[in-house]
Coordinates of C-alpha atoms in Angstrom, one line a residue:
M1 CA 26.9 22.6 25.6
G2 CA 30.0 24.0 27.1
T3 CA 30.3 21.5 30.0
L4 CA 29.4 18.4 28.0
L5 CA 32.2 19.1 25.5
K6 CA 34.7 18.6 28.3
C7 CA 33.6 15.0 28.4
Y8 CA 33.2 14.3 24.7
K9 CA 33.7 16.3 21.5
P10 CA 31.0 15.6 18.9
L11 CA 32.5 14.3 15.7
F12 CA 30.9 16.9 13.5
L13 CA 32.8 19.6 15.4
I14 CA 36.2 18.0 14.6
Q15 CA 38.0 19.7 11.7
L16 CA 37.6 18.0 8.4
S17 CA 41.4 17.7 8.1
A18 CA 41.0 14.9 10.7
F19 CA 39.4 12.8 7.9
P20 CA 41.9 12.7 5.0
N21 CA 40.6 11.3 1.8
S22 CA 37.2 10.5 3.5
A23 CA 35.5 13.9 3.9
R24 CA 34.4 16.4 1.4
T25 CA 32.3 19.5 1.6
F26 CA 30.5 21.3 -1.2
R27 CA 27.7 23.7 -1.7
L28 CA 24.5 23.5 -3.7
G29 CA 22.5 26.7 -3.7
T30 CA 22.1 27.7 -0.1
H31 CA 22.7 24.2 1.2
R32 CA 26.0 23.1 2.6
F33 CA 26.7 19.4 2.5
F34 CA 29.2 17.3 4.2
T35 CA 29.9 13.7 3.1
F36 CA 31.9 11.3 5.2
R37 CA 32.8 7.9 3.6
K38 CA 32.5 5.9 6.8
A39 CA 29.9 7.7 8.8
N40 CA 27.6 8.3 5.8
I41 CA 26.8 11.8 6.7
R42 CA 24.4 13.3 4.2
C43 CA 23.6 16.7 5.4
L44 CA 24.3 18.4 8.7
S45 CA 23.1 21.9 7.9
S46 CA 20.4 23.3 5.7
P47 CA 18.0 26.3 5.8
S48 CA 14.5 25.7 7.2
S49 CA 12.0 24.1 4.9
S50 CA 9.1 25.4 7.0
Q51 CA 6.2 26.9 5.1
P52 CA 2.7 27.9 6.1
L53 CA -0.2 25.7 5.2
V54 CA -1.7 28.4 3.0
K55 CA 0.6 30.9 1.3
E56 CA -2.1 32.7 -0.7
K57 CA -3.6 35.8 0.7
I58 CA -7.0 35.0 2.1
R59 CA -9.5 37.8 2.7
G60 CA -12.0 37.7 5.6
K61 CA -10.0 36.1 8.3
P62 CA -6.3 36.2 9.4
E63 CA -4.1 33.2 8.8
N64 CA -3.6 31.2 12.0
P65 CA 0.0 31.0 13.2
W66 CA 1.7 27.7 14.0
P67 CA 1.9 27.1 17.7
S68 CA 4.9 28.1 19.8
E69 CA 4.8 24.9 21.7
L70 CA 4.9 21.2 20.7
W71 CA 3.9 18.7 23.4
L72 CA 5.6 15.2 23.4
H73 CA 5.0 12.2 25.7
N74 CA 8.2 11.6 27.6
T75 CA 8.7 8.0 28.7
M76 CA 11.0 9.1 31.5
S77 CA 8.3 11.4 33.1
R78 CA 5.4 9.3 31.9
K79 CA 3.6 12.4 30.8
K80 CA 3.3 14.9 28.0
E81 CA 5.8 17.8 28.2
A82 CA 6.2 21.0 26.2
F83 CA 9.1 20.7 23.9
K84 CA 12.0 23.1 24.6
P85 CA 15.3 22.4 22.8
K86 CA 18.6 22.8 24.6
V87 CA 19.8 25.2 21.9
E88 CA 17.2 27.6 20.5
G89 CA 16.2 26.8 16.9
K90 CA 18.2 23.5 16.8
V91 CA 17.3 19.9 17.7
G92 CA 19.5 16.9 18.2
M93 CA 17.6 13.6 17.8
Y94 CA 19.0 10.0 18.0
V95 CA 16.8 7.0 17.0
C96 CA 18.1 3.5 17.4
G97 CA 18.4 1.8 14.0
V98 CA 18.1 -1.8 12.9
T99 CA 20.4 -4.8 13.5
A100 CA 21.1 -5.5 9.9
Y101 CA 21.0 -9.2 9.4
D102 CA 17.7 -9.7 7.5
L103 CA 15.0 -7.7 5.7
S104 CA 13.1 -5.4 8.0
H105 CA 9.5 -6.1 9.0
I106 CA 6.6 -3.7 9.4
G107 CA 7.3 -3.3 13.1
H108 CA 10.5 -1.6 12.0
A109 CA 8.5 0.4 9.4
R110 CA 6.4 1.8 12.2
V111 CA 9.4 3.0 14.2
Y112 CA 11.0 4.9 11.3
V113 CA 7.7 6.3 9.9
T114 CA 6.9 7.6 13.4
F115 CA 10.2 9.4 13.8
D116 CA 10.2 10.5 10.1
V117 CA 6.9 12.4 10.9
L118 CA 8.5 13.9 14.0
Y119 CA 11.6 14.9 11.9
R120 CA 9.4 16.4 9.2
Y121 CA 7.2 18.3 11.7
L122 CA 10.2 19.7 13.6
K123 CA 11.6 20.9 10.3
H124 CA 8.3 22.4 9.4
L125 CA 8.2 24.4 12.6
G126 CA 11.6 25.9 11.5
Y127 CA 14.0 23.9 13.6
Q128 CA 17.4 22.8 12.2
V129 CA 17.4 19.1 13.1
C130 CA 20.4 16.8 13.3
Y131 CA 18.8 13.4 13.0
V132 CA 21.1 10.5 13.8
R133 CA 20.0 6.9 13.2
N134 CA 22.5 4.1 13.5
F135 CA 23.1 0.7 12.0
T136 CA 24.1 -2.2 14.2
D137 CA 26.4 -4.1 12.0
V138 CA 28.3 -6.0 14.7
D139 CA 26.1 -8.4 16.7
D140 CA 25.5 -12.1 17.6
K141 CA 22.5 -12.3 15.3
I142 CA 24.6 -11.0 12.4
I143 CA 27.4 -13.4 13.1
N144 CA 25.0 -16.4 13.4
R145 CA 23.3 -15.5 10.1
A146 CA 26.6 -15.0 8.3
N147 CA 27.8 -18.4 9.5
E148 CA 24.6 -20.0 8.2
L149 CA 25.1 -18.5 4.8
G150 CA 28.9 -18.8 4.7
E151 CA 29.3 -15.1 4.3
D152 CA 31.5 -12.5 5.9
P153 CA 29.5 -10.8 8.8
I154 CA 30.4 -7.2 7.8
S155 CA 29.6 -7.9 4.2
L156 CA 26.2 -9.5 5.0
S157 CA 25.3 -6.6 7.3
R158 CA 26.3 -4.0 4.7
R159 CA 24.0 -5.7 2.2
F160 CA 21.0 -5.6 4.6
C161 CA 21.8 -1.9 5.4
E162 CA 21.3 -1.2 1.8
E163 CA 18.1 -3.1 1.7
F164 CA 16.8 -1.2 4.7
N165 CA 17.6 2.1 3.1
Q166 CA 15.7 1.0 0.0
D167 CA 12.7 0.1 2.2
M168 CA 12.9 3.6 3.8
S169 CA 12.9 5.1 0.3
Y170 CA 9.8 3.2 -0.7
L171 CA 8.1 4.5 2.5
Q172 CA 9.1 8.1 1.7
C173 CA 11.1 8.4 4.9
L174 CA 13.6 11.2 4.6
P175 CA 17.2 10.1 5.1
P176 CA 18.6 11.1 8.5
S177 CA 21.4 13.6 8.8
V178 CA 23.9 10.9 9.9
E179 CA 23.8 7.1 9.6
P180 CA 26.8 5.8 11.7
R181 CA 27.7 2.1 11.8
V182 CA 29.2 0.3 14.7
S183 CA 32.1 -1.1 12.7
D184 CA 33.2 2.4 11.8
H185 CA 33.2 3.7 15.4
M186 CA 35.4 1.3 17.4
P187 CA 37.7 4.1 18.7
Q188 CA 34.7 6.0 20.1
I189 CA 33.3 2.9 21.7
K190 CA 36.6 1.9 23.3
D191 CA 37.1 5.4 24.5
M192 CA 33.8 5.4 26.3
I193 CA 34.3 2.0 27.8
K194 CA 37.7 3.2 29.2
K195 CA 36.0 6.2 30.8
I196 CA 33.4 3.9 32.4
I197 CA 36.1 1.7 33.8
D198 CA 38.1 4.6 35.0
N199 CA 35.1 6.1 36.8
G200 CA 34.6 2.8 38.7
Y201 CA 31.4 1.6 37.0
A202 CA 32.8 -1.5 35.2
Y203 CA 35.1 -4.5 35.8
I204 CA 37.1 -6.8 33.6
V205 CA 36.9 -10.6 33.6
D206 CA 39.1 -12.6 31.2
G207 CA 38.9 -10.0 28.5
D208 CA 35.2 -9.3 28.9
V209 CA 34.1 -5.9 30.4
Y210 CA 30.9 -5.7 32.4
F211 CA 28.9 -2.7 33.6
T212 CA 28.2 -2.8 37.4
V213 CA 24.5 -2.0 37.8
D214 CA 24.8 -1.9 41.6
K215 CA 27.0 1.2 41.2
F216 CA 24.2 3.1 39.4
P217 CA 21.4 3.7 41.9
E218 CA 19.1 5.2 39.3
Y219 CA 19.1 2.0 37.2
G220 CA 15.5 1.3 36.3
R221 CA 14.2 4.8 36.3
L222 CA 13.2 4.8 32.6
S223 CA 11.5 1.4 32.6
G224 CA 10.1 1.5 36.2
R225 CA 11.7 -1.8 36.9
K226 CA 13.4 -2.7 40.2
L227 CA 16.9 -4.0 40.0
E228 CA 15.9 -7.3 41.7
D229 CA 13.3 -7.9 39.0
N230 CA 15.8 -7.6 36.1
R231 CA 17.0 -10.6 34.1
A232 CA 20.5 -10.9 32.9
G233 CA 19.3 -9.0 29.8
E234 CA 18.6 -9.5 26.2
R235 CA 21.2 -10.8 23.7
V236 CA 23.4 -11.7 26.7
A237 CA 24.0 -15.2 28.0
V238 CA 23.8 -15.9 31.7
D239 CA 27.4 -15.7 33.1
S240 CA 28.4 -16.8 36.6
R241 CA 31.4 -14.6 36.4
K242 CA 29.2 -11.5 36.8
K243 CA 28.9 -9.8 40.1
N244 CA 25.2 -9.3 39.5
P245 CA 23.1 -11.3 37.0
A246 CA 21.9 -7.9 35.6
D247 CA 25.4 -6.7 34.8
F248 CA 25.7 -6.3 31.0
A249 CA 28.6 -6.6 28.6
L250 CA 30.4 -3.5 27.4
W251 CA 33.1 -5.5 25.6
K252 CA 33.1 -9.2 24.6
S253 CA 36.3 -11.1 24.3
A254 CA 37.0 -12.6 20.9
K255 CA 35.7 -16.1 20.0
E256 CA 36.9 -18.3 17.2
G257 CA 35.4 -17.5 13.8
E258 CA 34.0 -14.1 14.9
P259 CA 35.1 -10.7 13.8
F260 CA 37.2 -8.8 16.4
W261 CA 39.0 -5.6 17.1
D262 CA 42.0 -5.0 19.4
S263 CA 41.4 -3.2 22.7
P264 CA 43.1 -2.5 26.0
W265 CA 41.3 -5.6 27.4
G266 CA 42.2 -7.9 24.6
P267 CA 40.8 -8.7 21.1
G268 CA 37.0 -8.6 21.0
R269 CA 33.9 -6.7 20.0
P270 CA 31.5 -4.3 21.7
G271 CA 28.3 -5.3 23.5
W272 CA 25.0 -4.3 22.1
H273 CA 24.1 -1.3 24.3
I274 CA 27.4 0.6 24.3
E275 CA 27.3 1.3 20.6
C276 CA 24.3 3.7 20.8
S277 CA 25.8 5.6 23.8
A278 CA 29.1 6.1 22.0
M279 CA 27.6 7.1 18.6
S280 CA 25.0 9.4 20.0
A281 CA 27.7 11.2 22.0
A282 CA 30.0 11.3 19.0
Y283 CA 27.5 13.2 16.9
L284 CA 25.2 15.0 19.4
G285 CA 27.3 15.2 22.6
Y286 CA 26.2 13.7 25.9
S287 CA 23.4 16.2 26.3
F288 CA 20.8 16.4 23.5
D289 CA 17.1 16.7 22.9
I290 CA 15.4 13.5 21.8
H291 CA 16.2 9.8 22.0
G292 CA 13.7 7.5 20.3
G293 CA 12.9 4.0 19.3
G294 CA 10.3 1.2 19.7
M295 CA 8.7 0.4 23.0
D296 CA 10.7 -2.8 23.2
L297 CA 13.9 -0.8 23.6
V298 CA 12.9 0.8 26.9
F299 CA 14.4 -2.2 28.7
P300 CA 17.1 -3.2 28.6
H301 CA 18.6 -1.2 25.8
H302 CA 17.7 2.4 26.7
E303 CA 17.9 1.7 30.4
N304 CA 21.5 0.4 29.9
E305 CA 22.3 3.4 27.6
I306 CA 21.4 5.8 30.3
A307 CA 23.5 4.0 32.9
Q308 CA 26.6 3.7 30.8
S309 CA 26.3 7.3 29.4
C310 CA 26.0 8.7 32.9
A311 CA 28.9 6.6 34.0
A312 CA 31.1 8.0 31.3
C313 CA 30.0 11.6 31.7
E314 CA 28.1 13.0 34.7
Q315 CA 26.7 15.9 32.5
T316 CA 24.7 13.4 30.5
N317 CA 21.2 14.7 29.9
I318 CA 18.7 13.6 27.3
S319 CA 15.5 15.7 27.5
Y320 CA 12.9 13.5 25.9
W321 CA 12.7 9.8 25.6
I322 CA 10.1 8.9 23.0
H323 CA 8.8 5.4 22.2
N324 CA 6.3 4.1 19.7
G325 CA 3.9 1.2 20.3
F326 CA 4.1 -2.3 18.7
V327 CA 2.6 -3.6 15.5
T328 CA 0.6 -6.7 16.6
I329 CA -0.9 -9.7 14.8
D330 CA -3.9 -11.1 16.7
S331 CA -2.9 -8.8 19.6
E332 CA 0.6 -10.4 19.8
K333 CA 3.7 -8.3 19.2
M334 CA 5.2 -8.7 15.7
S335 CA 8.8 -9.8 15.9
K336 CA 11.4 -12.0 14.1
S337 CA 12.0 -14.0 17.3
L338 CA 8.3 -15.0 17.4
G339 CA 8.2 -15.7 13.7
N340 CA 4.9 -13.9 13.3
F341 CA 6.1 -11.1 11.1
F342 CA 5.7 -9.7 7.6
T343 CA 8.6 -8.0 6.0
I344 CA 8.1 -4.6 4.5
R345 CA 8.9 -6.2 1.1
Q346 CA 6.2 -8.8 1.5
V347 CA 3.6 -6.1 2.3
I348 CA 4.5 -3.6 -0.4
D349 CA 4.6 -6.4 -3.0
V350 CA 0.8 -6.4 -2.9
Y351 CA 0.0 -3.0 -1.3
H352 CA 1.5 0.4 -2.2
P353 CA 4.2 1.6 0.2
L354 CA 2.2 4.8 0.9
A355 CA -0.9 2.7 1.7
L356 CA 1.3 1.0 4.3
R357 CA 2.5 4.4 5.6
L358 CA -1.0 5.7 5.8
F359 CA -2.1 2.5 7.7
L360 CA 0.7 3.1 10.2
L361 CA -0.2 6.8 10.7
S362 CA -3.9 5.9 11.2
T363 CA -3.2 4.9 14.7
H364 CA -1.5 7.1 17.3
Y365 CA 2.2 6.3 17.4
R366 CA 2.1 5.2 21.1
S367 CA -0.8 2.9 20.7
P368 CA -0.5 -0.7 19.4
V369 CA -1.7 -1.1 15.8
N370 CA -3.1 -4.5 14.7
Y371 CA -2.0 -5.6 11.2
S372 CA -4.7 -7.1 9.0
D373 CA -5.6 -7.3 5.3
V374 CA -8.8 -5.3 6.2
Q375 CA -6.7 -2.5 7.5
L376 CA -4.4 -2.4 4.5
E377 CA -7.2 -2.6 2.1
S378 CA -8.9 0.3 3.9
A379 CA -5.7 2.4 3.8
S380 CA -5.2 1.6 0.1
D381 CA -8.8 2.6 -0.6
R382 CA -8.5 5.9 1.3
I383 CA -5.2 6.9 -0.2
F384 CA -6.6 6.2 -3.7
Y385 CA -9.5 8.6 -2.9
I386 CA -7.2 11.3 -1.7
Y387 CA -5.0 11.2 -4.8
Q388 CA -7.9 10.9 -7.2
T389 CA -9.5 13.9 -5.7
L390 CA -6.3 15.9 -5.9
L391 CA -5.7 14.8 -9.5
D392 CA -9.2 15.9 -10.5
C393 CA -8.5 19.2 -8.9
E394 CA -5.2 19.5 -10.7
D395 CA -6.8 18.7 -14.0
V396 CA -9.3 21.6 -13.5
L397 CA -6.6 24.0 -12.4
S398 CA -4.4 23.2 -15.4
Q399 CA -7.2 24.5 -17.7
H400 CA -7.0 28.0 -16.2
D401 CA -4.1 30.4 -16.3
E402 CA -2.6 31.0 -12.9
A403 CA -1.9 34.6 -13.7
T404 CA -5.6 35.3 -14.2
R405 CA -6.6 34.2 -10.7
K406 CA -7.9 36.7 -8.3
D407 CA -6.3 37.5 -4.9
S408 CA -9.2 36.3 -2.7
I409 CA -11.5 33.3 -2.1
P410 CA -15.1 33.1 -0.8
P411 CA -15.7 33.3 3.0
D412 CA -17.0 29.7 3.3
T413 CA -13.7 28.4 1.7
V414 CA -11.7 30.6 4.1
D415 CA -13.6 29.2 7.0
G416 CA -13.1 25.7 5.8
I417 CA -9.4 26.1 5.4
N418 CA -8.9 27.8 8.7
K419 CA -10.9 25.1 10.5
F420 CA -8.8 22.4 8.8
H421 CA -5.6 24.4 9.7
N422 CA -6.7 24.6 13.4
V423 CA -7.3 20.9 13.6
V424 CA -3.9 20.1 12.0
V425 CA -2.1 22.5 14.3
A426 CA -3.9 21.2 17.5
S427 CA -3.4 17.6 16.5
M428 CA 0.2 17.7 15.5
S429 CA 1.2 19.8 18.4
D430 CA -0.4 17.4 20.8
D431 CA 2.0 14.5 20.6
L432 CA 1.6 14.0 16.9
R433 CA -2.0 12.9 16.7
T434 CA -1.8 11.9 13.0
P435 CA -5.1 9.9 13.0
D436 CA -7.0 13.2 13.7
V437 CA -5.1 14.9 10.9
L438 CA -6.0 12.2 8.5
A439 CA -9.7 12.3 9.6
A440 CA -9.7 16.1 9.2
L441 CA -8.8 15.7 5.5
S442 CA -12.3 14.6 4.7
D443 CA -13.9 18.1 4.7
P444 CA -11.5 19.9 2.4
L445 CA -11.4 16.8 0.1
K446 CA -15.2 16.8 0.0
T447 CA -15.2 20.5 -0.8
I448 CA -12.8 19.9 -3.7
N449 CA -15.1 17.1 -5.1
D450 CA -18.1 19.4 -4.8
L451 CA -16.3 22.2 -6.7
V452 CA -15.1 19.8 -9.4
H453 CA -18.1 17.6 -10.0
T454 CA -21.4 19.1 -8.8
R455 CA -23.5 21.5 -10.8
K456 CA -23.7 23.9 -7.8
G457 CA -19.9 23.7 -7.2
K458 CA -19.1 24.5 -10.8
K459 CA -21.1 27.7 -10.6
Q460 CA -19.5 29.0 -7.4
N461 CA -17.9 32.4 -7.5
L462 CA -14.1 32.3 -7.4
R463 CA -14.2 28.5 -7.9
I464 CA -10.7 28.2 -9.3
E465 CA -9.2 30.3 -6.6
S466 CA -10.9 28.1 -4.0
L467 CA -9.6 24.9 -5.6
A468 CA -6.0 26.3 -5.8
A469 CA -6.1 27.3 -2.1
L470 CA -7.5 23.9 -1.0
E471 CA -5.1 21.9 -3.0
K472 CA -2.2 23.9 -1.7
T473 CA -3.4 23.4 1.9
I474 CA -3.8 19.7 1.6
R475 CA -0.5 19.3 -0.3
N476 CA 1.4 20.9 2.5
V477 CA -0.2 18.7 5.2
L478 CA 0.5 15.6 3.1
S479 CA 4.1 16.7 2.9
I480 CA 4.3 16.9 6.7
L481 CA 2.9 13.4 6.9
G482 CA 5.3 12.1 4.2
L483 CA 2.3 11.2 2.0
M484 CA 2.9 13.7 -0.8
P485 CA 3.7 11.8 -4.1
A486 CA 5.8 13.3 -6.9
S487 CA 2.8 12.7 -9.3
Y488 CA -0.9 12.1 -8.5
S489 CA -1.4 10.3 -11.8
E490 CA 1.6 8.1 -11.4
I491 CA 0.7 6.9 -7.9
L492 CA -2.9 6.2 -9.0
H493 CA -1.5 4.0 -11.8
Q494 CA 0.6 2.2 -9.2
L495 CA -2.4 1.7 -6.9
R496 CA -4.4 0.3 -9.7
E497 CA -1.5 -2.1 -10.6
K498 CA -1.4 -3.3 -7.0
A499 CA -5.2 -3.8 -6.9
L500 CA -5.0 -5.9 -10.1
K501 CA -2.3 -8.0 -8.6
R502 CA -4.4 -8.7 -5.5
A503 CA -7.4 -9.5 -7.6
K504 CA -5.2 -11.8 -9.8
L505 CA -6.5 -10.0 -12.9
T506 CA -4.9 -8.0 -15.8
E507 CA -6.1 -4.6 -17.0
N508 CA -7.3 -6.2 -20.3
Q509 CA -9.3 -8.8 -18.4
V510 CA -11.1 -6.0 -16.4
L511 CA -11.8 -4.0 -19.6
Q512 CA -13.2 -7.2 -21.2
K513 CA -15.5 -7.7 -18.3
I514 CA -16.7 -4.1 -18.6
E515 CA -17.4 -4.6 -22.3
E516 CA -19.3 -7.8 -21.5
R517 CA -21.4 -5.9 -19.0
T518 CA -22.0 -3.0 -21.4
I519 CA -23.4 -5.5 -24.0
A520 CA -25.5 -7.2 -21.3
R521 CA -27.0 -3.9 -20.3
K522 CA -27.8 -3.0 -23.9
N523 CA -29.5 -6.3 -24.3
K524 CA -31.4 -5.7 -21.0
E525 CA -29.7 -8.8 -19.4
Y526 CA -29.6 -7.1 -16.1
E527 CA -29.0 -10.2 -14.1
K528 CA -25.8 -10.9 -16.1
S529 CA -24.6 -7.3 -15.8
D530 CA -25.2 -7.3 -12.0
A531 CA -23.3 -10.6 -11.7
I532 CA -20.3 -9.2 -13.6
R533 CA -20.2 -6.1 -11.3
K534 CA -20.5 -8.3 -8.2
D535 CA -17.8 -10.7 -9.3
L536 CA -15.4 -7.8 -9.8
A537 CA -16.4 -6.2 -6.5
A538 CA -15.7 -9.4 -4.7
V539 CA -12.0 -9.1 -5.7
G540 CA -11.7 -5.4 -5.0
I541 CA -12.6 -3.9 -8.4
T542 CA -15.4 -1.3 -8.4
L543 CA -17.2 -0.2 -11.6
M544 CA -18.3 3.4 -12.0
D545 CA -20.9 4.3 -14.7
S546 CA -21.1 7.8 -16.2
P547 CA -22.4 9.4 -19.4
D548 CA -19.0 8.9 -20.8
G549 CA -18.9 5.2 -20.2
T550 CA -17.8 2.8 -17.4
T551 CA -14.5 3.0 -15.7
W552 CA -13.0 1.1 -12.7
R553 CA -11.1 1.8 -9.5
P554 CA -9.7 -0.3 -6.6
A555 CA -11.9 -0.9 -3.6
V556 CA -12.1 -3.0 -0.5
P557 CA -13.2 -6.5 -1.6
L558 CA -16.8 -7.3 -0.6
A559 CA -15.9 -10.0 1.9
L560 CA -13.5 -7.7 3.7
Q561 CA -16.1 -4.9 3.6
E562 CA -18.4 -7.2 5.5
Q563 CA -15.6 -8.0 7.9
Q564 CA -15.1 -4.3 8.5
V565 CA -18.7 -3.9 9.4
T566 CA -18.5 -6.8 11.8
E567 CA -15.4 -5.4 13.5
T568 CA -16.9 -2.0 13.7

């Protein structure tokens, strides 16, 4: 880090006295928190939250250690590489945030769920992670939307930044360490542009500043594109004043009715790409570990970031470029520009946010995932099963005093836990193969159900100890995936409410149908009782009979079940 600090000094190394009336520091237990009014820094240092999957002592077989290596696919090298941070025990990660002019869609959800899982897993492995995710709050799209609504652009953007953070909270994405905004970092942006100009990589035309791609021979290395194949770029109008059509704006001169800032080149505002280079350097330096985002950012955004960062500081070095695949609808990328998108709010209005999260994690992050009602219904059904199983387990455990539990569990439970642990370790360490982790949950969940509900399971020796170890193991894995709720019973209630909404029924209406069916069965009107069950199943309500009576749970509607079979 010594050489890079000669080029740029990260903001979090600057003394707090440089931020009068805007910075405060306080302690809460062993955590040290910094809060910056403008940069919105939540926490830059905290002890490791890593914990083993199973903390109980397990006799019969040693606990498997977590791996020493994590492998991640690097877009730059186009292959998986062993992760080695630049500073032992610490990770710097920058992920490009949203342009805040509208509600975010589920394509955005996929990006931030992906990197939330990476963030969680790195922390689980014991790394101290500084996770930086920006907000673009100065941009053509923001200005255009603000003009349509007659609203101040910065005010409009601030509102949608808050909406985005609410969406992330719904999806159980941990807040990043730092959330910088473009409008708060004009000095850093202008400073970087000046360095690029001084180093001969940019030119000024009538108050606009353009990067000269011809001066950077490695341009295109990340995307694999040749310079002659490049268009003028996204979000940038074709300009005959450019030396090369692929040259991109670092600074745009002020136009009437647009927000602007003073600069050495005249009043204006930054181009889209320069902001991320400046803000990542401000908080992580020019040399850090991970830079991430959606696959659509490989070109031109990340390609341009590399060029301008290297032009500003020759020691620039980012170890791993990580990109997630698209969310598609009918095999076409979901995006606002194409108009084929669902906002996160639209989806979670009828499906639980954790069902959406599980849906996104059910496909490997680098592969495209096709959005459909069938997929969301399946995810909702699966997550209901997971939490119902864990609630049943919790109910049994609550009936037994923890202090009376023995310090061992049966060999077959040990083997099952170790097998599950090995799959989780192998899958997460191999480029975050979350679908394999979710699939591996089946066996321990089945074991819990056997121990809770079957006659044989209820008689098993050390049954309570087995249930406690299994529940602990699953809970820790769900925490890594960001799927651990605060309360099993509360989320099951929420899942039922969402199912009723999709079915266009109330709880009382379902209970009335159950009562009608019970009477029909007593009267041996089996055709009527079967019809009631089928009608409810058609809208995603499954009835379950037991000696204690009939209850209901959400399920995939019959028509969608048939569609599932056809697609399979």
